[in-house]
XYZ file of C-alpha atoms in Angstrom:
285
model
C -1.665 14.482 34.956
C 0.655 11.484 34.916
C -0.893 8.113 34.113
C 0.205 5.102 36.151
C 0.585 1.688 34.555
C -2.661 0.595 36.206
C -4.507 3.614 34.777
C -3.108 2.881 31.308
C -4.311 -0.740 31.532
C -7.769 0.394 32.581
C -7.945 2.904 29.734
C -6.837 0.243 27.266
C -9.470 -2.197 28.518
C -12.145 0.513 28.315
C -11.655 0.787 24.541
C -12.815 -1.971 22.208
C -10.629 -1.556 19.068
C -12.972 -3.639 16.918
C -15.980 -1.614 17.992
C -14.108 1.644 17.338
C -13.085 0.425 13.861
C -16.666 -0.439 12.947
C -17.888 2.945 14.175
C -15.264 4.679 12.002
C -16.229 2.625 8.938
C -19.925 3.340 9.441
C -19.490 7.057 10.137
C -16.776 8.028 7.656
C -16.893 5.332 4.956
C -20.583 4.432 4.511
C -19.990 2.986 1.013
C -17.159 0.677 2.135
C -19.222 -2.539 2.339
C -20.978 -1.787 -0.972
C -17.586 -1.399 -2.652
C -16.557 -4.808 -1.327
C -19.626 -6.259 -3.060
C -18.339 -4.860 -6.351
C -14.935 -6.571 -6.179
C -14.310 -8.866 -9.134
C -14.949 -12.531 -8.335
C -13.669 -14.949 -10.993
C -14.562 -18.113 -9.105
C -17.053 -20.652 -10.423
C -20.280 -19.449 -8.814
C -21.660 -22.999 -8.634
C -19.080 -23.845 -5.968
C -19.097 -20.619 -3.952
C -20.009 -20.858 -0.261
C -18.421 -17.641 0.968
C -18.693 -14.405 -0.973
C -15.774 -12.006 -1.454
C -17.016 -9.629 1.233
C -16.811 -12.056 4.155
C -13.355 -13.222 3.009
C -12.037 -9.656 2.948
C -13.713 -8.641 6.228
C -12.404 -11.765 7.976
C -8.844 -11.043 6.868
C -9.133 -7.315 7.635
C -10.502 -7.828 11.147
C -7.936 -10.533 11.925
C -5.144 -8.095 11.010
C -6.736 -5.425 13.202
C -6.786 -7.982 16.026
C -3.036 -8.573 15.726
C -3.291 -11.899 13.880
C -0.723 -11.922 11.084
C -0.461 -15.521 9.860
C -3.164 -17.443 8.039
C -2.641 -20.445 10.333
C -3.368 -18.303 13.392
C -6.450 -16.954 11.636
C -7.831 -20.489 11.513
C -6.767 -21.417 15.054
C -7.321 -18.229 17.081
C -9.830 -16.172 15.129
C -12.422 -18.786 14.232
C -14.463 -18.514 17.457
C -18.224 -18.350 17.999
C -17.874 -14.773 19.205
C -16.001 -13.758 16.033
C -18.493 -15.537 13.770
C -21.421 -13.791 15.495
C -19.691 -10.407 15.279
C -19.011 -10.776 11.554
C -22.565 -11.973 10.927
C -23.861 -8.868 12.718
C -21.565 -6.633 10.657
C -22.552 -8.168 7.328
C -26.144 -9.041 8.243
C -25.386 -12.665 7.309
C -25.909 -16.074 8.908
C -22.684 -18.013 8.359
C -22.015 -20.852 10.810
C -18.285 -20.936 10.026
C -15.681 -18.464 8.832
C -14.092 -19.167 5.445
C -11.097 -21.511 5.485
C -7.687 -19.864 5.141
C -7.205 -21.447 1.693
C -10.489 -19.900 0.517
C -9.364 -16.472 1.743
C -5.966 -16.860 0.063
C -7.568 -17.888 -3.242
C -9.958 -14.924 -3.148
C -7.202 -12.416 -2.367
C -4.929 -13.853 -5.081
C -7.608 -13.288 -7.723
C -8.543 -9.738 -6.724
C -7.948 -7.037 -9.303
C -5.439 -4.472 -8.104
C -7.462 -1.742 -9.813
C -10.519 -2.675 -7.693
C -8.507 -2.267 -4.512
C -7.093 1.034 -5.759
C -10.649 2.288 -6.294
C -11.474 1.576 -2.629
C -8.202 3.157 -1.546
C -8.951 6.333 -3.522
C -12.501 6.510 -2.130
C -11.238 6.307 1.468
C -8.480 8.914 0.999
C -10.818 11.335 -0.778
C -13.387 10.888 1.993
C -10.796 11.763 4.647
C -9.622 14.812 2.684
C -13.159 16.092 2.060
C -13.966 15.749 5.762
C -11.307 18.461 6.438
C -9.901 16.415 9.335
C -6.465 16.270 7.648
C -6.252 19.993 6.914
C -4.278 20.736 10.084
C -1.420 18.597 8.738
C -0.930 20.651 5.579
C 2.485 22.169 4.889
C 2.080 25.712 3.576
C -1.409 24.726 2.453
C -0.151 21.594 0.670
C -0.564 17.904 1.481
C 2.842 16.314 2.076
C 3.320 13.142 0.027
C 6.517 11.115 0.492
C 7.678 8.672 -2.192
C 9.914 5.709 -1.404
C 10.476 2.101 -2.418
C 9.750 -0.926 -0.261
C 10.338 -4.649 -0.654
C 7.172 -6.702 -0.204
C 8.232 -10.330 -0.600
C 11.195 -12.332 -1.865
C 11.854 -15.973 -2.636
C 14.190 -18.264 -4.562
C 11.048 -19.705 -6.146
C 10.065 -18.121 -9.478
C 7.238 -15.681 -8.683
C 6.273 -15.046 -12.302
C 7.105 -12.583 -15.051
C 6.109 -9.515 -13.032
C 8.551 -10.258 -10.214
C 11.905 -8.489 -10.278
C 14.987 -10.702 -10.373
C 18.514 -10.308 -9.034
C 21.423 -12.715 -9.485
C 23.766 -13.188 -6.540
C 27.303 -14.636 -6.653
C 27.174 -14.553 -10.453
C 29.651 -16.930 -12.055
C 30.410 -18.785 -8.818
C 29.366 -22.247 -7.711
C 26.888 -20.804 -5.221
C 25.169 -18.530 -7.770
C 21.447 -18.115 -7.228
C 18.569 -15.953 -8.403
C 16.220 -14.144 -6.051
C 12.678 -13.252 -7.120
C 10.867 -10.469 -5.308
C 8.106 -7.899 -5.433
C 9.225 -4.326 -4.967
C 6.828 -1.395 -4.933
C 7.017 2.357 -4.876
C 4.685 3.875 -2.295
C 3.274 7.395 -2.138
C 2.409 8.070 1.514
C 0.283 10.975 2.663
C 2.038 12.193 5.832
C -0.210 13.554 8.589
C 1.753 14.106 11.775
C 2.740 10.679 13.100
C 0.251 8.966 10.767
C 0.668 7.957 7.139
C -1.951 6.938 4.579
C -1.202 5.068 1.374
C -2.103 7.426 -1.447
C -0.978 5.256 -4.375
C 1.221 2.252 -5.154
C 3.229 1.429 -8.271
C 5.034 -1.890 -8.669
C 8.649 -1.764 -9.822
C 9.206 -4.014 -12.838
C 12.153 -5.508 -14.648
C 13.077 -3.243 -17.552
C 14.002 -4.327 -21.079
C 17.548 -3.565 -22.184
C 19.513 -4.172 -25.393
C 23.256 -4.850 -25.339
C 25.846 -3.812 -27.954
C 25.230 -6.985 -29.951
C 21.518 -6.279 -30.230
C 20.475 -8.933 -27.725
C 17.366 -7.990 -25.747
C 17.037 -9.006 -22.132
C 15.150 -8.015 -18.981
C 16.812 -7.220 -15.677
C 16.353 -5.204 -12.511
C 18.422 -2.071 -12.085
C 17.275 -0.457 -8.825
C 17.925 3.154 -9.802
C 16.642 2.922 -13.366
C 13.615 0.722 -12.600
C 12.604 2.721 -9.522
C 12.844 6.016 -11.423
C 10.616 4.735 -14.206
C 8.123 3.496 -11.612
C 8.233 6.973 -10.021
C 7.217 8.590 -13.327
C 4.245 6.212 -13.530
C 3.405 6.859 -9.865
C 3.302 10.644 -10.332
C 0.930 10.183 -13.268
C -1.282 7.891 -11.190
C -1.447 10.418 -8.335
C -2.380 13.228 -10.734
C -5.079 11.134 -12.382
C -6.644 10.003 -9.112
C -6.302 13.322 -7.261
C -6.263 15.955 -10.059
C -7.012 18.969 -7.869
C -5.207 17.991 -4.682
C -2.508 20.548 -3.682
C 0.573 18.377 -3.167
C 4.190 18.760 -2.166
C 6.298 15.707 -3.038
C 9.084 14.544 -0.719
C 11.837 12.200 -1.869
C 15.480 11.223 -1.545
C 18.445 11.925 -3.832
C 17.279 9.383 -6.425
C 14.605 11.795 -7.651
C 16.773 14.866 -8.090
C 17.115 14.352 -11.865
C 15.626 16.717 -14.416
C 12.927 14.344 -15.815
C 11.373 13.796 -12.378
C 11.398 17.486 -11.480
C 9.979 18.477 -14.881
C 7.170 15.971 -14.380
C 6.425 17.521 -10.973
C 6.264 20.934 -12.654
C 3.984 19.568 -15.362
C 1.557 18.180 -12.762
C 1.894 21.361 -10.631
C 3.376 19.456 -7.689
C 5.727 21.311 -5.378
C 8.649 19.241 -4.128
C 11.325 18.908 -1.469
C 14.141 16.593 -2.584
C 17.007 15.591 -0.312
C 20.339 15.380 -2.061
C 23.934 14.441 -1.332
C 26.680 16.707 -2.607
C 28.721 13.951 -4.281
C 26.197 12.798 -6.918
C 24.708 16.277 -7.335
C 27.722 18.569 -7.092
C 26.396 20.923 -9.788
C 23.433 21.820 -7.563
C 25.759 22.901 -4.757
C 27.861 24.943 -7.191
C 24.808 26.672 -8.699
C 23.362 27.359 -5.259
C 26.593 28.957 -4.041
C 26.781 31.064 -7.213
C 23.213 32.320 -6.741
């Protein structure tokens, strides 16, 4: 049966994405709202009007509604209908949604480990439900590792941001600060789920004169983050049968030995130029 454009519009209008999301959360992740209550809140409790849970739910639902900017959240999302819906979800009685600055301040102070705990709970719930089993590769869950840039600015983003100098030694030299993370994605058909995240950091180096300095070397820093990421995956999912997928960066012996240690299978793409010995050994075998 071929759907016309009119039929597609009618089908789209027949589905309420927000309602479907709430049904999924209630059916598959019953502890989700309780976990939000346990998020660390370092604010002065004497001045708190909105708890962490409503701040997170407001931001989450605005993203699910296609609202990306915080300004649009305040202008387009702060309606009576939205306020009533969120009050029904949280069994609360707020008359206004939290201001965008309140939401930003709450999110900035969240502990990454708290969010990782929720992430692990949701992934484990999906795996235990068996609904992802049909996407296994030879009985293994396919996990792809790759780096991604999250944010960059010429403004100093703090000691944990990676730094790169452009046009070094020239009049237009400048330094760019950014956050770069290594993501482990669980691949399920045309869907992906974030299994674990490890931030890439500036590494400490010592030159020939004994001077110590910190800089970002993409290959070196990303590899070291990959070692930490594999350890994190093993710790959080110790019994999960996994096959790791990666590009030519991870074809080195330390990475592969670590996969063997954690009993991860792997498929690594490689180019012949930087890994010519592999081609030679393969042809010999």
